[in-house]
Amino acid sequence: MTTDLPPVIADWFARKGWAPRQHQLDVLASWQSGASALLIAPTGAGKTLAGFLPTLVDLADAEFDGLHTLYISPLKALAVDVQRNLNAPILEMGLRISAETRTGDTPGSKRTRQRSKPPHVLLTTPEQLCLLISHPHADVFFGSLKRIVLDELHALVTSKRGELLSLALARIARLAPQLQITALSATVARPDLLREWIAQPVPERETHLLTMNGGAPPVLEILETEERLPWAGHSANYAHHELYQVIKQHRTTLLFVNTRSQAEMLFQGLWAVNEDMLPIALHHGSLSVEQRRKVEGAMVAGELKAVVCTSTLDLGIDWGDVDLVVQVGAPKGSSRMLQRIGRANHRLDEPSKALLVPSNRFEVLECEAALEAVAERHQDSEDPVNGGYDVLAQHVLGMACAAPFDADELYAEVRHAWPYRDLERRQFDRVVEFVATGGYALQAYERYARLKRTEDGLWRVANPQVAQQYRLNIGTIVEEPMVKVRLIRTRGLKKGAQTPVGAGGRVLGEMEEYFFGTLLIGDTFMFGGEIVAFEGMKDNEAYVSRAQSANPKIPSYMGGKFPLSTYLAERVRRLLDSPEDWRVLPDQVSDWLRLQRDVSVLPRRDSLLVETFPRGTQNYMVCYPFEGRLAHQTLGMLLTRRLERARARPLGFVASEYALAIWGLGDLSALIRTGRLSLDELFSEDMLGEDLEDWLDESALMKRTFRNCAIISGLIERRHPGKEKTGRQITMSSDLIYDVLYQHEPDHILIQATRRDAARGLLDIGRLGDMLRRIRSHIVHKPLERVSPLAVPILLDIGREPIFGEGRESAMADAADELMREALGKVGPDII
């Protein structure tokens, strides 16, 4: 098979002084052979051009009418960026190829026009794709489609967005029988699974796995600081001055953090030391789309010295002059770290450069583990997931909006989506019945009747309003209920008024609704890099004014939080268990570990250390699983139930990424020493049976998880025409429905979906089970007379009072010093 390029494309490469890389030609050859393909290549390898090269070749010399190529991106910003980078070579080659984006930000008039007169190349997101296939003329729109390019596939297949996308691909494969799929992915742990994922919709086609190895290895370092490393917390305030000097020494720096609140704090901290008034910007998901696009445009133009960002900039946008990536806080996974490193120096033959900045002493261990993993190019990416019933319910309703469907045909089609390849017919029928009536317990309510059966046995939407509501509520991303944050000009409320004086100013962005429920009028917080004061709230808007205070309350809105990967956790345990390797650690950290070895014992790689000690009027049990906060929180919930039955009188627990502490009134050391409390029984795997079920039945977690499943399935609507429900309204509705179903239909399809989500994501049951099996008969108990050095960070989290402003860091440091003196039985200032 020849992969000769048309003259117009070959000439373009020659004018640029470039030559197509082998993996780009391999993608073209795969397309020309009639196969689908998965290309796995590192960042900077030219994956995007590889994905579009077959389209450019196919359309270079041919007249084509209709949609030829569909490009699916996980991020709106990525689709916009790719369109910009695609249109440039199209114009330079003089090709008559139209390429447009379609995202949630695209004007409605343009989206309507695209349905009747589509471009040759449409760049869009999974949500917009699902909207397109739900329209009655989807068969005409997609009938000409020849190619789908799935960019950053690894970022899609591990989520419900990926499940919904897989169902859409199964539908499109039926509408466009000539379809070939090209998927682009960063390096992943199990590429064969991703190949199977894209092969499932078009099983009659061969699917090639193409890999591109090589490229310059990244240069990765941990910040060497003269400052004292914090014992706990995630702010990294100690490093602001040093980070500022690093920014000054580079062209453009991306500073990644793991949550939006950390982004706000870091941004504020850098501006506090910005003596040279360097252009430093902020980018996270709560900011308005206009603000984010402004920052992205300035980045492309090379006008910014640094950007503080969250996972919103994780993926493959080409930022050109970025020559350093800084990860503030531990990266939580080597694959994520490799992805973020790739944002620096988007050139394959030159090394990307990154700097890790640990926020506390435990994070130093994790950063060192990440350093080793990245050096070995080790991947700890997640595997694709099986499909949920709530996502399937949304898809079933969407297909009914497109046209009445036959259940047998739709079931066969759904099985061509990889997450649903093993779906049983009985469960599929239950999902259809749920969409049609709400299920047995809800079928008496007309509002839940969304499908009707026609005389010829087809399922159709009950009325046109059902389709309208479906399109308003499509998607699987369910964040905390959000409200707009509007900056007003004057402060205060008129007497008897609900809306602040001067309301109507510009929108700064959005924040989680629950956050404002904790504020009083006049309370200050950081948002969009500004210190603002809360002035009031009405409907879905919160009003703020510019504050005079220099000491804002710490923002507590969430953003993305990542669990510590299993692979990095194992490496941290190995480092703790290998004193000969401590030479790579800062003296502050290695001295801390040596003190732990002298006072207590160190956690071993394949065992669990459990320390018990009295402190004040209470007794403490601290264990060090190093399995991540989610697994530790679940473990704490279950252990306290068991300790209650053992009459150990537990009072509470606190979990971090690395440790778990439980405190109570019973003498835990004595209970274990006398045999009244067996650690092997306490940590046995059977806690994941009845104990887990009993706790789930009593906890609020199930209701919160059910709320998300109910929204995704369409049972509860977030939006109505011209109106959006508040978070309080949605929660009240979902709680009432949950109580009805739990009492009258406990095996309802949504209850099943809820249990699956709770076990998989919110509780980390699988990982906890693996840990309990690993430590079976390998639990080391160390009774102590006082707190140990290793327990200091987790004890700082117990009963911590919120302290705001500049006093917070010094108060934390003072508390840590006091705990360390206590651990060592010393007085005085000689503390590491």
PDB file of C-alpha atoms in Angstrom, residues 4 38 139 167 264 463 519 624 663 719 783:
ATOM      1  CA  ASP A   4       2.432   8.887  -1.375  1.00  0.00           C
ATOM      2  CA  LEU A  38      -5.349   3.527  17.490  1.00  0.00           C
ATOM      3  CA  ASP A 139     -29.346   9.587   9.370  1.00  0.00           C
ATOM      4  CA  LEU A 167     -23.135   4.488  22.709  1.00  0.00           C
ATOM      5  CA  GLU A 264      -6.764  30.726  43.686  1.00  0.00           C
ATOM      6  CA  ASN A 463     -44.792  14.130  23.802  1.00  0.00           C
ATOM      7  CA  LEU A 519     -21.154  32.637  54.213  1.00  0.00           C
ATOM      8  CA  TYR A 624      -0.609   3.860  57.417  1.00  0.00           C
ATOM      9  CA  TRP A 663      -9.722   8.364  68.381  1.00  0.00           C
ATOM     10  CA  ARG A 719     -32.986  22.727  33.445  1.00  0.00           C
ATOM     11  CA  PRO A 783       1.804   0.388  71.303  1.00  0.00           C
TER      12      PRO A 783
END
